[in-house]
C-alpha positions as CSV (number, residue, x, y, z in Angstrom):
1,M,75.1,-11.9,225.3
2,T,78.7,-10.7,225.0
3,P,81.2,-12.6,227.2
4,P,82.9,-10.5,229.9
5,G,86.0,-8.7,228.6
6,T,84.9,-9.0,224.9
7,A,83.9,-6.1,222.8
8,P,80.3,-6.3,221.5
9,A,79.9,-7.3,217.9
10,V,79.5,-4.5,215.4
11,V,76.3,-4.7,213.4
12,D,77.1,-3.6,209.9
13,Q,73.6,-4.0,208.5
14,P,70.3,-4.6,210.0
15,L,68.9,-8.1,209.5
16,L,65.9,-8.6,207.2
17,I,63.7,-9.5,210.2
18,E,64.6,-6.1,211.8
19,L,63.8,-4.2,208.6
20,L,60.5,-6.1,208.1
21,T,59.5,-5.6,211.7
22,V,60.0,-1.9,211.6
23,A,58.2,-1.7,208.3
24,Q,55.3,-3.8,209.5
25,R,54.9,-1.7,212.7
26,R,54.9,1.6,210.8
27,L,52.3,0.3,208.3
28,A,50.2,-1.2,211.1
29,R,50.4,2.0,213.2
30,G,49.2,4.1,210.3
31,L,46.2,1.9,209.5
32,A,45.4,1.3,213.1
33,A,45.0,5.1,213.7
34,Q,42.5,5.3,210.8
35,L,40.6,2.3,212.0
36,E,40.6,3.6,215.6
37,A,38.9,6.8,214.3
38,E,36.1,4.4,213.1
39,G,35.9,2.6,216.4
40,C,37.7,-0.5,215.3
41,T,41.1,-2.1,216.1
42,L,43.5,-3.5,213.6
43,D,42.9,-7.0,215.0
44,Q,39.1,-6.6,214.8
45,W,39.4,-5.6,211.2
46,R,41.7,-8.5,210.4
47,V,39.2,-10.9,212.1
48,M,36.3,-9.4,210.2
49,R,38.1,-9.9,206.9
50,A,38.9,-13.5,207.7
51,L,35.3,-14.2,208.7
52,A,34.0,-12.5,205.5
53,A,36.1,-15.0,203.6
54,H,34.4,-18.0,205.4
55,E,30.7,-17.7,204.7
56,G,30.0,-20.9,206.7
57,G,31.9,-19.5,209.7
58,C,35.3,-20.3,211.0
59,A,36.3,-22.3,214.1
60,M,38.1,-20.2,216.6
61,G,41.2,-22.4,216.6
62,E,41.5,-22.2,212.8
63,L,41.0,-18.4,212.9
64,A,43.7,-18.0,215.6
65,Q,46.1,-20.0,213.6
66,A,45.4,-18.3,210.3
67,L,45.8,-14.8,211.8
68,A,48.6,-15.7,214.1
69,I,46.7,-14.3,217.1
70,P,46.8,-16.2,220.4
71,Q,43.5,-17.9,221.1
72,A,42.9,-15.9,224.3
73,S,43.4,-12.7,222.5
74,L,41.2,-13.8,219.6
75,S,38.4,-14.6,222.0
76,R,38.6,-11.1,223.4
77,V,38.5,-9.7,219.8
78,V,35.5,-11.8,218.8
79,D,33.8,-10.9,222.1
80,A,34.2,-7.2,221.2
81,L,32.9,-7.9,217.6
82,T,29.9,-9.8,219.0
83,E,29.1,-7.0,221.5
84,A,29.2,-4.5,218.6
85,G,26.9,-6.7,216.6
86,W,29.5,-7.1,213.8
87,A,29.9,-10.9,214.4
88,Y,28.3,-13.8,216.2
89,R,29.1,-17.3,217.4
90,R,27.3,-20.4,216.5
91,Q,27.6,-23.9,217.9
92,D,28.4,-26.5,215.2
93,E,25.4,-28.7,214.5
94,Q,27.4,-31.9,214.0
95,D,30.0,-31.3,216.8
96,R,28.4,-29.4,219.7
97,R,31.9,-28.8,221.2
98,R,32.9,-26.8,218.1
99,V,32.0,-23.1,218.0
100,T,32.3,-21.1,214.8
101,A,32.5,-17.4,214.4
102,H,30.6,-15.6,211.7
103,L,30.4,-12.1,210.3
104,S,26.9,-10.6,210.7
105,R,25.1,-8.5,208.0
106,R,25.9,-5.5,210.1
107,G,29.6,-6.6,210.1
108,H,29.6,-7.0,206.4
109,T,28.4,-3.4,206.0
110,R,30.9,-2.2,208.5
111,L,33.7,-4.1,206.8
112,T,33.0,-2.4,203.5
113,R,33.7,1.0,205.1
114,L,36.8,-0.3,206.9
115,D,38.2,-2.0,203.8
116,A,37.8,1.3,201.9
117,L,40.0,3.0,204.6
118,A,42.5,0.2,204.4
119,A,42.6,0.3,200.6
120,A,43.2,4.1,200.7
121,H,45.9,3.6,203.3
122,D,47.5,0.9,201.1
123,A,47.3,3.1,198.0
124,A,48.9,6.0,199.9
125,V,51.8,3.8,201.1
126,R,52.4,2.5,197.6
127,A,52.3,6.0,196.1
128,A,54.8,7.2,198.7
129,C,57.0,4.3,197.6
130,G,56.7,5.4,194.0
131,T,55.2,2.1,192.8
132,A,52.1,0.0,193.0
133,D,54.4,-3.1,193.1
134,P,55.7,-3.8,196.6
135,G,58.7,-5.7,195.1
136,P,61.0,-2.7,194.8
137,L,60.1,-1.6,198.4
138,L,61.0,-5.1,199.7
139,R,64.2,-5.1,197.7
140,H,65.0,-1.6,199.1
141,L,64.4,-2.8,202.6
142,T,66.8,-5.6,202.2
143,E,69.4,-3.3,200.8
144,A,69.1,-0.6,203.4
């Protein structure tokens, strides 16, 4: 906040966090639109990918931390995946207080289609940047 009677600071260049936030939001918005057409949200897709990487299931707390999704929001996402039949929850056999989430067979099949959409989106973004290597794009963002 600018003290009274003081001119606000002039921002010569955006900060890296600002550039990356704008870039992330644009990328996410584009992919989210494609996933929405398939009846899936971006967070649902991210959770499905994380679950696919953990064949033995993943504890909700670990999943929330790994994906940087608040636990309450993650619970809603997993609820929706469970209702759609794409995931299920299982109580841990050793620790009955621990619940793990798992990707169902149907979820694996669904994820294959969603991953193909995400890969096509990624390829289109990389092509638009003129390179398959994101390094120049990141350097460009920091120089903007």
